[in-house]
């Protein structure tokens, strides 16, 4: 069994990856919109926009998973468990 610090760190990695997926998806969506505005290749822009939407969706799902995991962890071990 892992220590409480290691368990909390694993849960925090879920949050970090959720932020990264959402952030990169948002940047990708902005780039896809910029490509649509420029109008060079609208088909490619829609594909990019779909990929960016997928990335944002993954980030939001991971964010929900983080919230459930941290709630269960704090309920089981206490609010200050695993903090340094």
Short mmCIF file of N, CA and C in Angstrom, two decimals:
data_model
loop_
_atom_site.label_atom_id
_atom_site.label_comp_id
_atom_site.label_asym_id
_atom_site.label_seq_id
_atom_site.Cartn_x
_atom_site.Cartn_y
_atom_site.Cartn_z
N UNK A 1 0.84 -1.18 0.00
CA UNK A 1 0.00 0.00 0.00
C UNK A 1 0.89 1.24 0.00
N UNK A 2 0.52 2.21 -0.78
CA UNK A 2 1.26 3.46 -0.87
C UNK A 2 0.99 4.33 0.34
N UNK A 3 1.94 5.22 0.60
CA UNK A 3 1.73 6.15 1.70
C UNK A 3 0.67 7.18 1.29
N UNK A 4 0.18 7.92 2.26
CA UNK A 4 -0.86 8.92 1.98
C UNK A 4 -0.34 10.01 1.05
N UNK A 5 0.94 10.36 1.22
CA UNK A 5 1.52 11.39 0.35
C UNK A 5 1.54 10.90 -1.09
N UNK A 6 1.94 9.65 -1.31
CA UNK A 6 1.98 9.11 -2.66
C UNK A 6 0.58 8.99 -3.26
N UNK A 7 -0.38 8.65 -2.44
CA UNK A 7 -1.76 8.56 -2.93
C UNK A 7 -2.27 9.93 -3.35
N UNK A 8 -2.00 10.96 -2.52
CA UNK A 8 -2.44 12.31 -2.86
C UNK A 8 -1.71 12.80 -4.10
N UNK A 9 -0.43 12.49 -4.24
CA UNK A 9 0.32 12.90 -5.42
C UNK A 9 -0.25 12.27 -6.69
N UNK A 10 -0.65 11.01 -6.60
CA UNK A 10 -1.26 10.33 -7.75
C UNK A 10 -2.57 11.00 -8.13
N UNK A 11 -3.35 11.39 -7.14
CA UNK A 11 -4.62 12.07 -7.42
C UNK A 11 -4.35 13.45 -8.01
N UNK A 12 -3.34 14.15 -7.53
CA UNK A 12 -3.00 15.47 -8.06
C UNK A 12 -2.51 15.39 -9.50
N UNK A 13 -1.88 14.27 -9.88
CA UNK A 13 -1.46 14.09 -11.27
C UNK A 13 -2.67 14.02 -12.19
N UNK A 14 -3.77 13.48 -11.70
CA UNK A 14 -5.00 13.46 -12.50
C UNK A 14 -5.44 14.90 -12.78
N UNK A 15 -5.37 15.75 -11.75
CA UNK A 15 -5.76 17.15 -11.90
C UNK A 15 -4.85 17.87 -12.89
N UNK A 16 -3.55 17.61 -12.77
CA UNK A 16 -2.59 18.26 -13.66
C UNK A 16 -2.83 17.86 -15.11
N UNK A 17 -3.08 16.58 -15.34
CA UNK A 17 -3.33 16.15 -16.72
C UNK A 17 -4.66 16.71 -17.24
N UNK A 18 -5.65 16.85 -16.37
CA UNK A 18 -6.92 17.44 -16.78
C UNK A 18 -6.72 18.89 -17.22
N UNK A 19 -5.92 19.62 -16.47
CA UNK A 19 -5.64 21.01 -16.83
C UNK A 19 -4.90 21.07 -18.16
N UNK A 20 -3.92 20.19 -18.35
CA UNK A 20 -3.14 20.19 -19.59
C UNK A 20 -4.02 19.85 -20.80
N UNK A 21 -4.85 18.80 -20.69
CA UNK A 21 -5.72 18.42 -21.80
C UNK A 21 -6.67 19.57 -22.16
N UNK A 22 -7.25 20.20 -21.14
CA UNK A 22 -8.20 21.29 -21.40
C UNK A 22 -7.49 22.50 -22.00
N UNK A 23 -6.33 22.82 -21.50
CA UNK A 23 -5.58 23.98 -21.99
C UNK A 23 -5.13 23.76 -23.44
N UNK A 24 -4.54 22.61 -23.74
CA UNK A 24 -4.10 22.35 -25.11
C UNK A 24 -5.28 22.24 -26.06
N UNK A 25 -6.39 21.71 -25.60
CA UNK A 25 -7.58 21.67 -26.43
C UNK A 25 -8.11 23.06 -26.73
N UNK A 26 -8.05 23.94 -25.73
CA UNK A 26 -8.49 25.32 -25.94
C UNK A 26 -7.61 26.05 -26.93
N UNK A 27 -6.31 25.85 -26.82
CA UNK A 27 -5.38 26.47 -27.77
C UNK A 27 -5.62 25.91 -29.17
N UNK A 28 -5.84 24.60 -29.26
CA UNK A 28 -6.13 24.01 -30.56
C UNK A 28 -7.42 24.54 -31.17
N UNK A 29 -8.42 24.76 -30.33
CA UNK A 29 -9.68 25.32 -30.82
C UNK A 29 -9.48 26.74 -31.32
N UNK A 30 -8.68 27.52 -30.61
CA UNK A 30 -8.40 28.88 -31.06
C UNK A 30 -7.66 28.88 -32.40
N UNK A 31 -6.72 27.97 -32.55
CA UNK A 31 -5.99 27.88 -33.82
C UNK A 31 -6.91 27.43 -34.95
N UNK A 32 -7.83 26.52 -34.65
CA UNK A 32 -8.78 26.08 -35.67
C UNK A 32 -9.71 27.22 -36.08
N UNK A 33 -10.14 28.00 -35.12
CA UNK A 33 -10.99 29.16 -35.44
C UNK A 33 -10.22 30.16 -36.27
N UNK A 34 -8.94 30.38 -35.91
CA UNK A 34 -8.11 31.30 -36.70
C UNK A 34 -7.96 30.79 -38.13
N UNK A 35 -7.81 29.50 -38.30
CA UNK A 35 -7.69 28.95 -39.64
C UNK A 35 -9.00 29.09 -40.41
N UNK A 36 -10.11 28.98 -39.73
CA UNK A 36 -11.41 29.21 -40.38
C UNK A 36 -11.56 30.65 -40.83
N UNK A 37 -11.10 31.57 -39.98
CA UNK A 37 -11.22 32.99 -40.31
C UNK A 37 -10.36 33.33 -41.52
N UNK A 38 -9.15 32.77 -41.55
CA UNK A 38 -8.27 33.01 -42.69
C UNK A 38 -8.85 32.38 -43.94
N UNK A 39 -9.46 31.23 -43.79
CA UNK A 39 -10.19 30.62 -44.88
C UNK A 39 -9.36 29.83 -45.86
N UNK A 40 -8.17 29.39 -45.45
CA UNK A 40 -7.33 28.66 -46.40
C UNK A 40 -7.89 27.27 -46.69
N UNK A 41 -8.15 26.49 -45.67
CA UNK A 41 -8.69 25.13 -45.85
C UNK A 41 -9.71 24.85 -44.77
N UNK A 42 -10.99 25.09 -45.04
CA UNK A 42 -12.00 24.93 -43.99
C UNK A 42 -12.18 23.48 -43.54
N UNK A 43 -11.97 22.52 -44.42
CA UNK A 43 -12.14 21.11 -44.02
C UNK A 43 -11.12 20.75 -42.95
N UNK A 44 -9.89 21.15 -43.16
CA UNK A 44 -8.84 20.86 -42.19
C UNK A 44 -9.12 21.58 -40.86
N UNK A 45 -9.65 22.78 -40.92
CA UNK A 45 -9.97 23.53 -39.71
C UNK A 45 -11.06 22.81 -38.91
N UNK A 46 -12.04 22.24 -39.60
CA UNK A 46 -13.09 21.51 -38.88
C UNK A 46 -12.54 20.25 -38.23
N UNK A 47 -11.60 19.60 -38.90
CA UNK A 47 -10.97 18.42 -38.30
C UNK A 47 -10.20 18.82 -37.05
N UNK A 48 -9.43 19.90 -37.17
CA UNK A 48 -8.67 20.40 -36.00
C UNK A 48 -9.61 20.78 -34.87
N UNK A 49 -10.72 21.41 -35.23
CA UNK A 49 -11.68 21.81 -34.22
C UNK A 49 -12.30 20.60 -33.52
N UNK A 50 -12.54 19.53 -34.28
CA UNK A 50 -13.05 18.30 -33.69
C UNK A 50 -12.05 17.66 -32.75
N UNK A 51 -10.78 17.65 -33.14
CA UNK A 51 -9.74 17.10 -32.27
C UNK A 51 -9.62 17.94 -31.00
N UNK A 52 -9.68 19.25 -31.15
CA UNK A 52 -9.59 20.13 -29.98
C UNK A 52 -10.79 19.92 -29.06
N UNK A 53 -11.96 19.73 -29.63
CA UNK A 53 -13.14 19.45 -28.81
C UNK A 53 -13.00 18.14 -28.06
N UNK A 54 -12.41 17.16 -28.73
CA UNK A 54 -12.14 15.88 -28.05
C UNK A 54 -11.17 16.04 -26.90
N UNK A 55 -10.14 16.86 -27.10
CA UNK A 55 -9.16 17.09 -26.04
C UNK A 55 -9.81 17.80 -24.85
N UNK A 56 -10.66 18.76 -25.12
CA UNK A 56 -11.36 19.46 -24.05
C UNK A 56 -12.28 18.50 -23.31
N UNK A 57 -12.94 17.62 -24.04
CA UNK A 57 -13.81 16.63 -23.41
C UNK A 57 -13.02 15.71 -22.49
N UNK A 58 -11.87 15.24 -22.96
CA UNK A 58 -11.01 14.40 -22.12
C UNK A 58 -10.60 15.15 -20.85
N UNK A 59 -10.26 16.42 -21.00
CA UNK A 59 -9.88 17.22 -19.83
C UNK A 59 -11.02 17.37 -18.83
N UNK A 60 -12.22 17.57 -19.31
CA UNK A 60 -13.36 17.71 -18.41
C UNK A 60 -13.71 16.40 -17.72
N UNK A 61 -13.58 15.29 -18.44
CA UNK A 61 -13.83 13.98 -17.83
C UNK A 61 -12.80 13.70 -16.74
N UNK A 62 -11.53 14.01 -17.03
CA UNK A 62 -10.47 13.82 -16.04
C UNK A 62 -10.68 14.73 -14.83
N UNK A 63 -11.20 15.92 -15.06
CA UNK A 63 -11.47 16.83 -13.97
C UNK A 63 -12.55 16.27 -13.04
N UNK A 64 -13.58 15.70 -13.62
CA UNK A 64 -14.62 15.05 -12.81
C UNK A 64 -14.07 13.86 -12.05
N UNK A 65 -13.20 13.10 -12.71
CA UNK A 65 -12.57 11.96 -12.04
C UNK A 65 -11.71 12.42 -10.87
N UNK A 66 -11.02 13.54 -11.05
CA UNK A 66 -10.21 14.09 -9.96
C UNK A 66 -11.10 14.48 -8.78
N UNK A 67 -12.19 15.17 -9.07
CA UNK A 67 -13.07 15.62 -7.99
C UNK A 67 -13.64 14.45 -7.19
N UNK A 68 -14.03 13.39 -7.89
CA UNK A 68 -14.53 12.20 -7.20
C UNK A 68 -13.43 11.52 -6.39
N UNK A 69 -12.23 11.43 -6.94
CA UNK A 69 -11.12 10.76 -6.25
C UNK A 69 -10.68 11.53 -5.02
N UNK A 70 -10.59 12.85 -5.13
CA UNK A 70 -10.13 13.65 -3.98
C UNK A 70 -11.21 13.67 -2.90
N UNK A 71 -12.48 13.65 -3.29
CA UNK A 71 -13.56 13.61 -2.29
C UNK A 71 -13.53 12.29 -1.53
N UNK A 72 -13.31 11.19 -2.24
CA UNK A 72 -13.23 9.89 -1.57
C UNK A 72 -12.00 9.79 -0.68
N UNK A 73 -10.89 10.35 -1.15
CA UNK A 73 -9.65 10.31 -0.38
C UNK A 73 -9.78 11.12 0.92
N UNK A 74 -10.33 12.32 0.82
CA UNK A 74 -10.48 13.14 2.02
C UNK A 74 -11.53 12.57 2.97
N UNK A 75 -12.57 11.95 2.43
CA UNK A 75 -13.57 11.34 3.30
C UNK A 75 -12.98 10.16 4.07
N UNK A 76 -12.10 9.43 3.43
CA UNK A 76 -11.51 8.26 4.07
C UNK A 76 -10.37 8.61 5.02
N UNK A 77 -9.56 9.61 4.64
CA UNK A 77 -8.34 9.88 5.40
C UNK A 77 -8.30 11.23 6.10
N UNK A 78 -9.22 12.10 5.80
CA UNK A 78 -9.21 13.42 6.41
C UNK A 78 -8.71 14.46 5.42
N UNK A 79 -9.02 15.72 5.71
CA UNK A 79 -8.70 16.80 4.80
C UNK A 79 -7.20 17.03 4.67
N UNK A 80 -6.47 16.92 5.72
CA UNK A 80 -5.03 17.22 5.71
C UNK A 80 -4.18 15.98 5.40
N UNK A 81 -4.77 14.86 5.11
CA UNK A 81 -4.01 13.64 4.87
C UNK A 81 -3.18 13.75 3.60
N UNK A 82 -1.92 13.39 3.71
CA UNK A 82 -1.04 13.36 2.56
C UNK A 82 -0.43 14.67 2.17
N UNK A 83 -0.71 15.71 2.91
CA UNK A 83 -0.09 17.00 2.61
C UNK A 83 1.23 17.10 3.34
N UNK A 84 2.16 17.78 2.73
CA UNK A 84 3.49 17.91 3.34
C UNK A 84 3.55 19.10 4.22
#
